[in-house]
Structure formats: C-alpha cells, structure tokens
Coordinates of C-alpha atoms and ligand atoms in Angstrom, one line a residue:
M1 CA 206.6 56.5 124.8
K2 CA 209.1 57.6 121.9
N3 CA 208.1 57.0 118.6
I4 CA 210.9 54.6 117.5
F5 CA 209.1 52.3 120.3
I6 CA 205.7 52.3 118.8
A7 CA 206.7 52.6 115.5
S8 CA 209.3 48.9 115.8
F9 CA 205.8 47.6 116.9
L10 CA 204.7 49.1 113.9
I11 CA 206.2 47.9 110.5
L12 CA 205.4 45.3 108.8
T13 CA 208.0 43.7 107.1
C14 CA 207.8 42.1 103.2
F15 CA 206.5 38.4 103.5
S16 CA 204.9 37.2 100.4
V17 CA 202.1 33.8 102.1
S18 CA 200.6 32.1 99.0
F19 CA 197.8 31.1 99.6
S20 CA 197.7 29.6 96.0
Q21 CA 194.3 27.9 97.1
S22 CA 191.7 31.0 97.1
K23 CA 188.8 28.8 95.5
L24 CA 186.7 26.6 97.5
N25 CA 186.3 23.9 95.8
S26 CA 190.2 22.7 95.7
V27 CA 190.5 24.2 99.7
K28 CA 187.8 20.8 99.8
T29 CA 189.8 19.0 98.6
S30 CA 193.2 19.8 99.4
P31 CA 194.7 17.5 101.7
I32 CA 193.6 17.8 105.6
L33 CA 195.6 18.6 108.5
Q34 CA 196.4 15.6 110.0
E35 CA 196.8 17.2 113.4
S36 CA 198.2 15.7 116.2
P37 CA 196.3 17.6 118.4
N38 CA 197.6 17.9 121.7
H39 CA 194.3 18.5 123.2
T40 CA 195.0 21.2 125.9
W41 CA 192.6 23.4 128.1
W42 CA 194.0 26.4 127.7
K43 CA 194.3 25.3 123.7
E44 CA 189.6 25.5 124.2
A45 CA 189.4 28.4 126.6
I46 CA 187.3 31.9 126.2
V47 CA 189.6 34.0 127.9
Y48 CA 187.5 37.3 129.5
Q49 CA 189.6 39.8 130.0
I50 CA 188.1 41.6 133.7
Y51 CA 189.9 45.4 134.4
P52 CA 188.5 45.4 138.1
R53 CA 189.1 49.2 138.8
S54 CA 186.0 49.4 136.1
F55 CA 184.1 46.4 135.7
K56 CA 181.6 46.3 139.4
D57 CA 181.2 49.0 142.4
S58 CA 180.6 46.6 145.7
N59 CA 181.1 49.8 148.1
G60 CA 180.3 52.8 146.7
D61 CA 184.0 54.8 146.4
G62 CA 183.6 54.6 142.7
I63 CA 186.7 52.3 142.6
G64 CA 185.1 48.5 140.9
D65 CA 186.6 45.8 143.9
L66 CA 186.9 42.0 144.1
K67 CA 183.5 41.9 146.1
G68 CA 182.0 44.0 142.8
I69 CA 183.3 41.1 140.5
I70 CA 181.6 38.3 142.8
S71 CA 178.7 40.0 142.2
K72 CA 178.6 39.5 138.6
L73 CA 180.1 36.1 138.9
N74 CA 176.8 34.4 137.3
Y75 CA 176.4 36.9 134.2
I76 CA 180.0 35.8 133.5
K77 CA 179.3 32.4 133.7
N78 CA 176.5 33.0 131.1
L79 CA 178.7 33.8 128.6
G80 CA 179.9 30.6 128.1
V81 CA 183.4 31.5 128.6
T82 CA 185.7 29.6 130.7
A83 CA 188.7 31.6 132.2
V84 CA 189.2 35.6 133.4
W85 CA 192.0 36.8 133.3
L86 CA 192.5 39.9 135.5
N87 CA 194.5 43.1 135.2
P88 CA 196.8 44.0 138.2
I89 CA 195.3 43.1 141.9
Y90 CA 198.1 43.3 144.4
Q91 CA 199.1 46.2 146.2
S92 CA 199.5 49.1 144.1
P93 CA 200.0 53.1 144.4
N94 CA 197.9 52.9 141.0
A95 CA 200.5 55.4 139.7
D96 CA 199.8 52.7 136.3
N97 CA 196.8 51.1 137.3
G98 CA 198.0 48.2 139.3
Y99 CA 200.9 47.6 136.1
D100 CA 203.4 49.6 139.2
I101 CA 203.4 46.6 142.6
S102 CA 204.1 47.6 145.6
N103 CA 203.7 44.8 147.4
Y104 CA 203.4 41.3 145.4
R105 CA 201.0 39.3 148.0
Q106 CA 198.9 41.7 149.4
I107 CA 196.0 42.7 147.5
M108 CA 195.1 46.7 146.3
K109 CA 193.2 48.3 148.9
E110 CA 191.3 49.7 146.9
F111 CA 190.1 46.4 145.4
G112 CA 189.7 44.4 148.6
T113 CA 191.4 42.1 150.9
M114 CA 192.6 38.7 150.6
A115 CA 189.8 36.9 151.5
D116 CA 187.9 38.7 148.9
F117 CA 190.1 36.9 146.8
D118 CA 190.6 33.4 147.6
T119 CA 186.3 33.8 147.7
L120 CA 186.4 34.9 144.2
L121 CA 188.9 32.2 143.3
Y122 CA 186.7 29.7 145.0
E123 CA 183.2 31.0 143.8
L124 CA 185.4 31.3 139.9
H125 CA 186.9 27.0 140.0
K126 CA 182.9 26.1 141.5
R127 CA 181.7 27.9 138.1
G128 CA 183.9 26.1 136.6
I129 CA 186.0 29.2 135.4
K130 CA 189.9 29.2 135.6
L131 CA 192.1 32.2 137.2
I132 CA 194.5 33.6 135.6
M133 CA 196.8 36.4 137.2
D134 CA 198.8 39.6 135.7
L135 CA 202.5 38.9 136.1
V136 CA 203.9 41.6 136.8
V137 CA 207.8 41.5 137.2
N138 CA 210.3 43.5 134.3
H139 CA 209.3 46.1 136.8
T140 CA 208.3 47.6 140.7
S141 CA 206.5 50.5 142.2
N142 CA 209.1 53.0 143.3
Q143 CA 207.4 51.8 146.5
H144 CA 207.7 48.1 147.2
F145 CA 210.3 47.6 150.2
W146 CA 213.1 46.1 147.5
F147 CA 213.3 50.4 145.3
M148 CA 212.6 52.1 148.9
Q149 CA 215.4 50.0 150.9
G150 CA 217.5 49.3 147.9
R151 CA 217.7 53.0 146.3
T152 CA 218.9 53.7 150.6
S153 CA 222.4 52.8 149.4
R154 CA 224.7 51.3 146.5
T155 CA 225.5 48.4 149.9
N156 CA 222.2 47.6 150.9
P157 CA 221.3 44.0 149.3
F158 CA 218.1 45.8 147.8
Y159 CA 220.6 47.8 144.9
S160 CA 221.1 45.7 142.9
Y161 CA 217.5 44.3 142.6
Y162 CA 217.8 47.0 140.1
H163 CA 219.9 48.7 136.9
W164 CA 222.2 51.0 137.8
W165 CA 224.2 53.7 136.5
P166 CA 226.8 55.4 138.5
A167 CA 227.7 58.4 138.3
E168 CA 231.0 58.6 137.9
K169 CA 231.2 57.1 134.5
G170 CA 229.1 60.0 133.5
T171 CA 225.4 60.3 132.5
P172 CA 224.0 57.1 131.3
P173 CA 223.1 56.4 127.6
Y174 CA 220.1 57.9 126.7
R175 CA 217.2 54.6 126.8
P176 CA 213.4 55.4 125.9
G177 CA 211.1 55.6 128.8
S178 CA 207.2 55.0 128.4
F179 CA 205.4 57.2 130.2
D180 CA 208.3 59.7 130.5
V181 CA 208.1 63.1 130.9
N182 CA 211.2 63.6 128.9
G183 CA 210.9 61.1 127.2
S184 CA 214.2 58.9 129.4
A185 CA 214.3 55.8 131.5
W186 CA 216.9 56.8 133.7
T187 CA 215.9 58.9 137.2
Y188 CA 219.6 59.9 139.4
N189 CA 219.3 58.8 142.7
K190 CA 220.6 60.9 144.7
P191 CA 221.1 58.5 147.5
T192 CA 223.8 56.0 146.4
N193 CA 224.2 58.4 143.4
S194 CA 223.4 56.8 140.3
Y195 CA 220.1 56.4 137.7
Y196 CA 218.1 54.0 138.4
L197 CA 216.2 51.7 135.3
H198 CA 212.5 52.4 134.4
Y199 CA 211.5 51.4 130.7
F200 CA 208.4 52.9 132.2
S201 CA 207.6 55.7 134.8
E202 CA 209.6 56.8 136.6
M203 CA 207.8 55.5 139.7
Q204 CA 208.2 51.5 138.2
P205 CA 211.4 50.8 138.2
D206 CA 212.9 48.0 136.0
L207 CA 214.6 45.2 138.1
N208 CA 217.9 43.2 137.9
W209 CA 216.9 39.8 136.1
E210 CA 220.8 39.1 136.1
N211 CA 220.6 38.6 140.8
P212 CA 219.4 35.5 141.0
K213 CA 218.5 36.5 144.3
L214 CA 215.5 38.4 142.7
R215 CA 214.6 35.6 140.3
E216 CA 214.6 33.6 143.6
A217 CA 212.4 35.5 144.9
I218 CA 209.6 35.7 142.1
F219 CA 210.0 32.5 141.9
K220 CA 208.5 32.4 145.5
M221 CA 206.4 35.2 145.0
M222 CA 204.6 33.0 141.9
R223 CA 204.4 29.6 144.1
F224 CA 202.5 31.2 146.3
W225 CA 200.0 32.1 143.8
L226 CA 200.1 29.0 142.5
N227 CA 199.7 27.1 146.0
K228 CA 195.7 29.2 145.9
G229 CA 194.8 27.3 142.9
V230 CA 195.0 30.5 140.7
D231 CA 195.9 28.8 136.8
G232 CA 198.4 30.4 134.9
F233 CA 199.5 34.2 133.7
R234 CA 199.3 36.9 132.0
M235 CA 203.0 37.9 131.9
D236 CA 203.8 42.0 131.5
V237 CA 206.2 42.5 129.1
I238 CA 207.9 39.4 130.2
S239 CA 210.4 39.4 126.6
F240 CA 211.7 43.4 128.3
I241 CA 212.9 41.4 131.5
S242 CA 216.7 40.3 129.8
K243 CA 218.4 43.9 128.9
D244 CA 222.0 43.9 128.0
T245 CA 223.5 44.9 131.2
I246 CA 226.6 47.7 129.1
F247 CA 224.1 49.3 128.5
P248 CA 225.4 50.7 125.1
I249 CA 224.4 53.8 122.9
I250 CA 221.7 53.4 120.7
T251 CA 222.8 55.7 118.4
P252 CA 219.7 58.1 116.2
K253 CA 220.3 55.7 113.4
I254 CA 219.3 52.5 115.2
L255 CA 216.2 54.8 116.8
N256 CA 215.1 56.2 113.6
E257 CA 215.3 53.2 111.6
K258 CA 213.2 50.8 110.2
Y259 CA 212.0 47.6 112.8
N260 CA 214.9 45.3 111.4
G261 CA 215.5 43.4 115.6
S262 CA 218.0 45.1 116.0
W263 CA 216.4 48.4 118.4
S264 CA 214.1 46.0 120.0
Q265 CA 217.6 43.6 121.3
Y266 CA 219.7 46.6 122.6
Y267 CA 216.7 47.3 124.6
A268 CA 215.2 44.1 125.1
S269 CA 215.2 40.8 124.8
G270 CA 218.7 41.1 126.2
P271 CA 221.2 37.7 126.1
Y272 CA 219.3 35.6 129.2
L273 CA 215.7 36.2 128.7
H274 CA 215.0 32.1 127.4
Q275 CA 217.6 30.9 130.3
Y276 CA 215.3 33.0 132.6
L277 CA 211.8 31.7 131.2
R278 CA 213.0 27.8 131.7
Q279 CA 214.7 28.6 134.6
M280 CA 210.8 29.1 135.7
N281 CA 209.1 26.7 133.7
R282 CA 211.5 24.3 135.0
D283 CA 211.3 25.7 138.8
V284 CA 207.8 26.5 139.0
L285 CA 205.1 26.0 135.9
S286 CA 206.6 22.8 135.4
K287 CA 204.8 22.1 138.6
Y288 CA 201.1 23.4 137.9
N289 CA 198.9 22.8 135.1
I290 CA 198.7 26.1 134.1
M291 CA 198.9 27.9 131.6
T292 CA 200.7 31.1 130.9
V293 CA 200.5 34.6 127.9
A294 CA 203.9 36.5 127.5
E295 CA 202.9 40.1 126.1
G296 CA 204.5 40.1 123.3
A297 CA 205.8 43.3 123.2
G298 CA 208.0 43.5 120.8
V299 CA 208.4 40.3 119.3
T300 CA 208.1 39.1 116.5
T301 CA 207.0 36.2 114.3
K302 CA 210.7 35.6 113.9
T303 CA 211.5 35.0 118.0
A304 CA 207.5 34.0 119.0
P305 CA 208.9 30.8 118.5
K306 CA 211.7 30.4 120.7
F307 CA 209.4 31.5 124.0
V308 CA 205.5 29.0 123.3
D309 CA 207.4 26.2 121.4
S310 CA 206.6 23.6 124.0
D311 CA 209.8 22.0 124.0
R312 CA 211.5 24.6 124.7
H313 CA 209.8 24.4 127.6
E314 CA 208.6 28.2 128.3
L315 CA 205.4 29.1 128.5
N316 CA 202.3 28.2 125.8
M317 CA 201.2 31.5 123.9
L318 CA 202.5 35.0 123.8
Y319 CA 200.5 38.1 121.9
H320 CA 201.9 40.0 119.6
F321 CA 201.2 43.1 118.6
D322 CA 201.4 43.2 115.1
G323 CA 197.5 43.3 114.5
V324 CA 196.5 46.0 117.4
D325 CA 199.1 48.1 115.8
Y326 CA 198.4 47.6 112.1
G327 CA 197.9 50.7 110.3
Y328 CA 199.4 53.7 113.0
L329 CA 200.9 56.2 111.2
P330 CA 204.7 56.8 112.4
G331 CA 205.6 59.3 115.0
I332 CA 205.9 59.9 118.3
Y333 CA 202.5 59.1 119.4
K334 CA 199.8 56.0 118.0
K335 CA 197.5 58.2 115.2
L336 CA 195.6 56.6 112.3
A337 CA 195.4 57.7 108.9
P338 CA 191.5 59.5 108.4
N339 CA 190.8 56.5 106.0
G340 CA 192.1 54.1 108.7
Y341 CA 192.8 50.5 108.0
D342 CA 193.8 48.9 104.4
L343 CA 192.0 46.1 105.6
V344 CA 194.0 44.1 102.7
G345 CA 197.1 43.8 105.4
L346 CA 195.4 43.0 108.2
K347 CA 194.7 40.2 106.5
E348 CA 198.2 39.3 105.7
V349 CA 199.0 39.9 109.6
Y350 CA 197.1 37.8 111.0
S351 CA 197.3 35.1 108.4
K352 CA 201.1 35.2 108.7
W353 CA 200.4 34.4 112.6
D354 CA 198.4 32.0 112.0
S355 CA 201.3 30.2 110.5
I356 CA 204.0 30.2 112.9
F357 CA 201.8 28.0 114.9
E358 CA 200.5 26.2 112.2
H359 CA 202.7 23.3 112.9
R360 CA 204.3 23.9 117.2
G361 CA 203.0 26.4 119.8
W362 CA 200.3 28.7 119.9
G363 CA 198.7 31.3 119.5
T364 CA 195.8 34.0 120.2
I365 CA 193.4 36.0 119.0
Y366 CA 192.7 39.7 120.4
L367 CA 191.1 42.8 119.5
G368 CA 191.3 44.6 122.2
N369 CA 192.5 45.2 125.7
H370 CA 193.0 47.7 129.2
D371 CA 196.4 48.4 126.0
Q372 CA 193.7 49.1 123.4
P373 CA 191.0 51.5 122.2
R374 CA 187.5 49.6 122.3
M375 CA 187.2 46.8 119.5
V376 CA 184.6 48.2 117.7
S377 CA 185.6 52.4 117.4
R378 CA 189.1 50.4 116.3
W379 CA 188.2 47.8 113.9
G380 CA 184.1 48.2 113.5
N381 CA 182.5 51.3 112.4
D382 CA 181.3 52.5 116.2
S383 CA 178.5 55.5 114.4
P384 CA 174.6 54.5 115.5
K385 CA 173.8 53.0 112.7
W386 CA 176.8 50.0 112.2
R387 CA 177.7 50.1 115.8
T388 CA 176.0 46.2 116.6
L389 CA 176.5 44.8 112.9
S390 CA 180.3 45.9 113.7
S391 CA 180.9 45.2 116.6
K392 CA 179.5 41.3 115.7
M393 CA 181.2 40.8 112.6
L394 CA 184.5 41.1 115.0
T395 CA 183.2 39.4 117.4
T396 CA 182.6 36.5 114.7
F397 CA 186.1 37.5 113.9
I398 CA 187.8 36.6 117.8
L399 CA 185.9 32.8 117.5
T400 CA 186.8 31.3 114.6
M401 CA 190.5 32.3 114.2
R402 CA 193.4 29.5 115.1
G403 CA 194.2 30.8 118.2
T404 CA 193.2 31.3 122.9
P405 CA 190.6 33.7 121.9
Y406 CA 190.8 36.9 124.1
Y407 CA 187.7 38.8 124.9
Y408 CA 188.2 42.3 126.7
A409 CA 184.6 42.8 129.0
G410 CA 182.1 45.5 127.1
D411 CA 183.6 44.4 124.1
E412 CA 180.5 41.6 124.8
L413 CA 178.1 45.2 124.8
G414 CA 179.3 46.7 121.3
M415 CA 181.3 49.0 124.5
S416 CA 183.1 51.8 122.1
N417 CA 185.5 55.2 122.5
I418 CA 184.5 57.7 124.9
K419 CA 186.3 60.6 123.1
F420 CA 187.4 62.6 125.6
D421 CA 187.5 66.2 124.5
S422 CA 189.8 67.3 127.4
I423 CA 193.1 66.0 128.3
S424 CA 191.5 67.2 132.4
E425 CA 189.1 64.3 131.6
Y426 CA 191.5 61.5 131.1
K427 CA 193.6 59.4 134.6
D428 CA 196.0 56.9 132.1
I429 CA 199.3 58.0 132.9
E430 CA 200.1 57.4 129.4
T431 CA 198.2 60.3 127.9
I432 CA 199.0 63.0 130.1
N433 CA 202.6 62.2 130.2
M434 CA 203.0 62.2 126.4
Y435 CA 200.6 65.7 126.5
K436 CA 203.2 67.1 128.6
Y437 CA 205.8 66.1 126.7
L438 CA 204.9 67.6 124.1
K439 CA 203.6 70.5 125.6
N440 CA 207.0 71.8 126.6
H441 CA 208.3 70.3 123.0
G442 CA 206.2 72.1 122.0
E443 CA 204.1 70.3 119.5
D444 CA 200.3 70.4 118.9
V445 CA 199.0 68.9 121.8
H446 CA 195.3 69.6 120.3
A447 CA 196.1 67.2 117.3
F448 CA 196.8 64.6 120.2
L449 CA 194.0 65.1 121.9
E450 CA 192.5 64.6 118.3
A451 CA 194.9 61.4 117.6
Q452 CA 193.9 60.2 121.3
K453 CA 190.1 59.7 120.2
M454 CA 190.6 56.9 118.2
T455 CA 194.0 55.1 120.3
A456 CA 193.5 56.6 124.0
R457 CA 193.8 53.5 126.4
D458 CA 191.5 55.0 128.7
N459 CA 188.4 54.9 125.9
A460 CA 188.6 51.1 127.3
R461 CA 189.0 51.6 130.7
T462 CA 185.7 53.8 131.1
P463 CA 183.1 51.5 133.5
F464 CA 181.1 48.8 132.4
Q465 CA 177.7 49.2 131.0
W466 CA 175.3 47.4 133.5
N467 CA 172.1 48.4 132.7
T468 CA 170.2 52.3 132.9
S469 CA 170.6 53.5 136.7
V470 CA 172.6 56.2 137.2
N471 CA 176.1 55.7 136.1
A472 CA 175.7 52.9 134.2
G473 CA 174.9 50.4 137.3
F474 CA 178.8 51.1 138.5
T475 CA 178.7 52.6 141.3
K476 CA 176.3 54.1 144.0
G477 CA 179.3 57.2 144.0
T478 CA 181.9 59.4 141.4
P479 CA 182.9 56.8 139.2
W480 CA 187.2 57.2 139.3
I481 CA 186.4 57.8 135.8
Q482 CA 184.1 59.1 133.2
V483 CA 180.8 56.7 132.5
N484 CA 180.8 56.5 128.6
P485 CA 176.9 58.6 127.9
N486 CA 175.9 55.9 125.6
Y487 CA 175.5 53.6 128.7
K488 CA 171.4 54.9 128.4
T489 CA 171.4 51.9 125.3
V490 CA 174.4 50.1 125.2
N491 CA 174.7 47.5 128.8
V492 CA 173.7 44.3 129.9
A493 CA 169.9 45.4 130.9
I494 CA 169.0 45.7 127.8
E495 CA 171.4 44.0 125.9
A496 CA 170.0 41.3 127.9
R497 CA 166.0 41.0 126.6
D498 CA 167.2 42.0 123.2
P499 CA 167.7 38.3 120.8
N500 CA 169.3 40.3 118.5
S501 CA 172.0 42.2 120.4
C502 CA 175.8 42.3 120.7
L503 CA 175.8 40.2 124.0
N504 CA 173.2 37.9 122.7
Y505 CA 175.5 37.9 120.2
F506 CA 178.3 36.2 121.6
K507 CA 176.6 33.6 123.6
K508 CA 175.5 32.5 120.8
M509 CA 179.3 32.7 119.3
I510 CA 180.3 31.1 122.1
E511 CA 179.0 28.4 121.9
L512 CA 179.5 27.4 118.4
R513 CA 182.6 27.3 119.1
K514 CA 182.5 25.6 122.0
Q515 CA 180.2 22.7 119.5
H516 CA 182.6 22.9 116.7
K517 CA 185.9 21.5 117.7
T518 CA 187.2 22.5 114.1
L519 CA 187.1 25.9 115.0
I520 CA 189.4 25.5 117.5
Y521 CA 192.4 22.3 116.0
G522 CA 190.6 23.3 112.9
K523 CA 193.1 24.8 109.5
Y524 CA 193.1 28.2 108.8
T525 CA 193.1 29.1 105.0
L526 CA 193.0 32.4 103.7
L527 CA 190.2 33.2 100.5
D528 CA 190.2 35.0 98.4
K529 CA 193.3 37.3 99.8
E530 CA 193.0 40.5 98.2
N531 CA 189.6 41.3 98.4
K532 CA 189.2 45.0 99.7
Q533 CA 186.3 44.8 102.0
I534 CA 186.1 40.9 102.9
Y535 CA 188.2 38.7 104.9
S536 CA 187.0 35.1 104.4
Y537 CA 188.4 31.6 105.7
T538 CA 187.5 28.3 105.8
R539 CA 188.9 26.2 109.4
T540 CA 189.6 22.7 108.1
L541 CA 190.0 20.0 110.6
N542 CA 189.5 16.2 109.9
G543 CA 187.3 16.5 106.8
K544 CA 185.1 19.3 108.2
T545 CA 185.3 22.3 107.0
I546 CA 183.8 25.9 108.3
L547 CA 184.0 28.7 106.2
I548 CA 184.0 32.5 107.5
L549 CA 182.7 35.8 105.5
L550 CA 183.3 38.7 107.4
N551 CA 182.7 42.2 105.4
F552 CA 184.4 44.5 107.3
S553 CA 183.2 47.2 105.4
P554 CA 179.4 49.6 105.7
K555 CA 179.5 48.5 102.2
D556 CA 177.9 45.4 100.2
G557 CA 180.2 43.6 99.4
R558 CA 180.8 40.8 97.3
T559 CA 183.1 37.5 97.5
N560 CA 185.7 36.3 94.3
I561 CA 184.7 33.1 95.6
Y562 CA 182.5 31.0 93.3
Q563 CA 181.4 27.6 94.9
N564 CA 178.3 24.7 94.4
F565 CA 177.0 25.8 98.0
T566 CA 174.1 23.5 98.3
N567 CA 175.1 21.8 101.3
A568 CA 176.3 24.8 103.0
I569 CA 175.0 25.6 106.2
C570 CA 174.5 28.8 107.6
L571 CA 175.9 28.3 111.3
I572 CA 175.1 31.9 112.1
D573 CA 174.3 35.3 110.8
N574 CA 175.0 38.8 112.3
Y575 CA 172.0 39.6 110.1
N576 CA 169.1 38.5 111.7
E577 CA 167.8 36.3 108.5
S578 CA 170.7 34.3 107.0
L579 CA 173.0 34.9 104.2
K580 CA 171.2 33.4 100.8
I581 CA 174.0 31.8 98.6
K582 CA 173.3 31.1 94.9
I583 CA 174.3 28.4 93.1
N584 CA 177.5 29.6 91.4
E585 CA 177.8 33.5 91.6
P586 CA 179.7 35.2 94.0
V587 CA 178.7 35.8 97.4
Q588 CA 177.4 39.0 97.8
L589 CA 177.8 40.5 101.6
R590 CA 175.7 43.4 103.7
P591 CA 176.9 45.8 105.6
Y592 CA 179.6 44.7 108.2
E593 CA 177.6 40.9 107.6
A594 CA 179.8 38.0 109.0
A595 CA 178.4 35.2 107.9
V596 CA 179.2 31.4 109.5
F597 CA 179.3 27.8 106.8
E598 CA 180.1 24.3 107.8
L599 CA 179.8 22.8 104.1
E600 CA 180.4 19.4 105.9
Ligands
TEU1 O1 201.8 47.0 128.5 C1 203.3 47.0 127.8 C2 203.3 47.6 126.7 O2 203.6 47.8 125.7 C3 202.7 49.4 126.7 O3 204.0 50.0 126.9 C4 201.4 49.4 124.9 O4 202.3 49.2 124.1 C5 201.2 50.9 125.4 O5 200.6 50.4 127.1 C6 200.1 50.4 124.5 O6 200.1 51.8 124.0 C7 201.6 46.9 130.1 C8 200.9 46.7 130.5 O7 199.4 45.9 129.3 C9 200.0 48.0 130.5 O8 199.2 47.8 131.1 C10 201.0 48.7 131.6 O9 201.5 49.6 132.0 C11 202.4 48.7 130.9 O10 202.8 46.8 130.3 C12 204.0 48.9 132.0 O11 203.4 48.1 132.9
CA2 CA1 185.0 50.2 145.3

C-alpha cells in the first residue's frame, strides 16, 4: 500500500474540542441531554466479529469452516453478544482470504455448503443472535464470471462491468494499488488491449458502478441474501465504489501532501457515491429490518454524516480509521514509534468522532479486527505482567463508549500478536506483496519485518484458542496459519474456569452494558483531557451518570477529578477489589486499572 494511502488515514487534522466541564460536579449539574433516543436494535447490539478461516475447523483440513462455527454457537451465545459479523464466506480463490469473490451466491468450498449456511443462520436466530454478512462490492475476484467474460473483448457485455483504460490513450494515470507488488492500480490485459483498475491486488478488479446493469446485479445479489433472512451487511470499502472515471493525473504534490481531502476525492468517494448508496437504500435496504455498517476507509468527520444521517436514507453506521490508524509514523508501511502512542491525542480522536454523531447518525467503537493487530498488543500491553489487566481495561473502553461495539473474536481471551520472525510465516497478501515491493526497491526489509510484528494483519488471523490440546483445539490437522504458542495459557478452557479471566470479564461487561441504557444512549463527556495516563469520561442519560476511569499506562496514575464520591457505586473493576475513592482527593488508579461507577 502506498504511503499516501496510509498517511491520509493517519494524519489528524487539527481541531479543538472544548470540554469546558472537566470537573465532575459540573458534569453532574450540567443539563441533561434531551435525547429523542430513537431506540433501535442495532444501536443496542453487541457485535462479535468472526474470521471464519481461523475460528474452528470441523474436518481437519486446517481451515476454519461453517460447521466449526455451528459447533461453537453455545459459546457465542454464552458470551452475551447479540450479533455476529462474518468475514466473507463466498466462493473465492482466496488471494485476499475471501475479499476476492468469484461467486456471490455460493459458499467457499473450504467453508462448507449452502446447507451449512442455512443451518448456521437458523441456529443463530434460534439463539436470538443476528447475522451480519460482509458485502464486498467494490471489486470481485479476477476469477469471477463477469471478469473472465469481460476481459475477453471490448465488445463483451461484461467488459463495462469493470474500469478500463484503453492502451491507445497511452499508459494510464498512476493510481496507487494496495497489495500490488509494483504499487500500481492498473494491470494490462492483452485481449482487450487495455488496462483494468484494481485498488487492491491485480486479482481484485474494481467494479464499474457507473454501469446501471452492474448496480442492478449487485442489488439482486443483496436481495438473495436478505431474503434468506440475514440481518445486515458490513460493507467493504464502500466509499471506493464511485471514482472520478476521467482518472485525472494525481500529481506527486497531491500524492505527497498531507491529508486535505483532495487525494481521497480523486481516488475514491467519487461524485456518485451517495447517489448509489441512496439507490441501494431505496431499492434494497429499506425493504428489510436490517442494519448496515460502512467500512469508512478515507472517510473523515466532515464526510461521515453523509453516510449515516438518517434523513439521507443511506446507511446506519460507519467505522472510521482515525482511531486504529492513530500513532503510526509517516512512511510507506505501518510503523509505530518505539514509545507507542500519545493518549491525549487518542482521546481527542474518540471525542471528536463522538461529537459527530451526538445528535444525528450513529457511531461504532472497535479496537481491532481482521485488518488490525491484536487489540492488547496495539493498545494495551501484551507482556505477561500486564496482558490480562490491560486487555480487560480495553474491553471496558469498548463496552462503555457510545456507538455500537464491534468486538473481534479472540480479544475476549486477551489473544495477542504472534510476531512472526520470517516472511515465510506470513500468509497475508498485504505483508507478502509489500515485502516484495520493498525488496525490489532496495529498501530495508528487516525493518519492515520488525514493524510487522506490531502491525501485520496476520497477527489477528492466527487460530482461535479453544483449549490446551494440540493446535489450541482449533484443528486436528495442520492449521493454515501458525497457532500462537501462548495458547497453553490463553484459551477458552482455562479462562472459563477462572473467575478473573479476560473471558469472564468480557461477559460481565456485556451484562453491564445491557443493564444500563446510559451506556448505550447516554451523552459522552470527556474529563481531565490533558491527563497523559488516564482516560476518564462520563455517560449521562435522564439524570443518571456513569463514570468510567481507565488507566492506559503500566504505572499508578491519578486523575485531576476531585469530588465527593460518597454516592459512587463501583459497578466493575478489573482488579479483584474495587477502586477506593477517597473524599476530596484525586482518584488514584493502579496500572491499567479500569473502573466504572454509577453516580446517581
Ligand atoms: O479493507 C480495506 C482497507 O482499507 C484495507 O486496505 C485496510 O486498510 C488494510 O487492510 C489495513 O492494513 C477491506 C478489508 O477489510 C480487507 O480485509 C481487504 O483486504 C480489503 O478491504 C480489500 O477487500
Ligand atoms: Ca475445515
């Protein structure tokens, strides 16, 4: 992925959020938000994301599958989550683990059959759990029938299902292509004497949404799944579906300049994006009681409302990248500063995004997924001393913020980065092709591999850790990707028995969120914003206030919140005993302590 692509997501525009009331007593007396809550199931949902390839293998081929997920539905139900988002399970040659779909209406052979899918959906619904499918419609696989046809001749009706640059116009204007060994988004196709566009690998040609026939074909496919009863879609890079099809030259200046929106406008978020989404809503989404969430790659606080304001009739939620990309150094691949990230800035990011959806639209909260390193390694501390505490602290954050939480399977165990030493251990096209790109350009691949230990996607894709038996109980065969050796201590079997485990803490936090509507709909107010160690905030609804205190550091910390806390009831604390609050003294927190209080 080219530097600009990453950099544009990373750089925070300057902003000033004024949280004038940083003292708790002023919070308590501040006017209560008169919300018209507009309660919906998807605002109250707790979404559990499953990467099917890595969850549970039922037949010993080393690859997780639908039957494997079905065999673990009671585990999932028992967590208390209310919805499951499955990464793509459609037929795919797996250049990008299912994000290259060759048939939208068939199940990937490795994952099972349509009958397995129907059983999965039925069994989830029986347990009161919704199913959210991944919708990958910016691109298909190059093995999709449409592309196989379209690439044969310019007169083939499927040619116009994709974007082409005729070779007689010369070489196409440069576009960065993620996952491309040469870093380019154009690949030459001999039979048509033209280049096709692929924002991801050359095995993932971009669909041409300008073609109404293509749009209709996609909508029909969506109805196929909705008519089966699925409860919604997570829409992969949906902001990319409309492009400026003149393909203007993106000058080095635009490529290199700091984020100002222009680059992403040229590249994605094209002129018809919202028209297409409204059409999708009108013709498909509005006919069903479902939820939709956009993967908001390149979406800013300025553009986000266009996707999710309810009166625009497009989508319900989106997830932004300002949080997960926070703290990366500028460069052509993701790299963290040795001293980590600055908490004050992180608080600003989440507070700014909360304010965007305060009155309109609805947000999401996540700290990890299949594209990110493990939450505890990235945002907490995966050393043996702090892994459990910091992981619980992060779980507290996700489940006490406003916005629908998306929780990535394995994080409830405190699973951590595997940190591969050698390129041969990686399976992810992103890492492998970036490695090749760097090598071809004489760059320092050793430094890249070091950075990948912290940032690579494969860190989150290692098999789910069920028990202490061979391969963590994930498979009886050879797993498609190595199991994290820490499975001997980090696994469901051990954690289920330990009342103080990450797993049991996650369940308690879910219960807490379900019991307190304040945690779902309540106004969010940041406190003590300059505190470098502690993230504290309140959630307030109808006169009820919940105070959340999170120490993001391995040191004791103190907040600058002074208040008479005689009425504070500690609802949960990640240390065994509740946090002691002394009257009129700054609240002291232990390393990575998380504590939640009800204030009245
Ligand atoms: O990710 C889109 C995206 O923006 C990625 O480039 C992401 O930023 C990157 O993986 C982070 O390292 C989506 C999917 O979530 C991802 O798994 C797919 O590979 C990609 O689209 C292509 O479909
Ligand atoms: Ca299998």
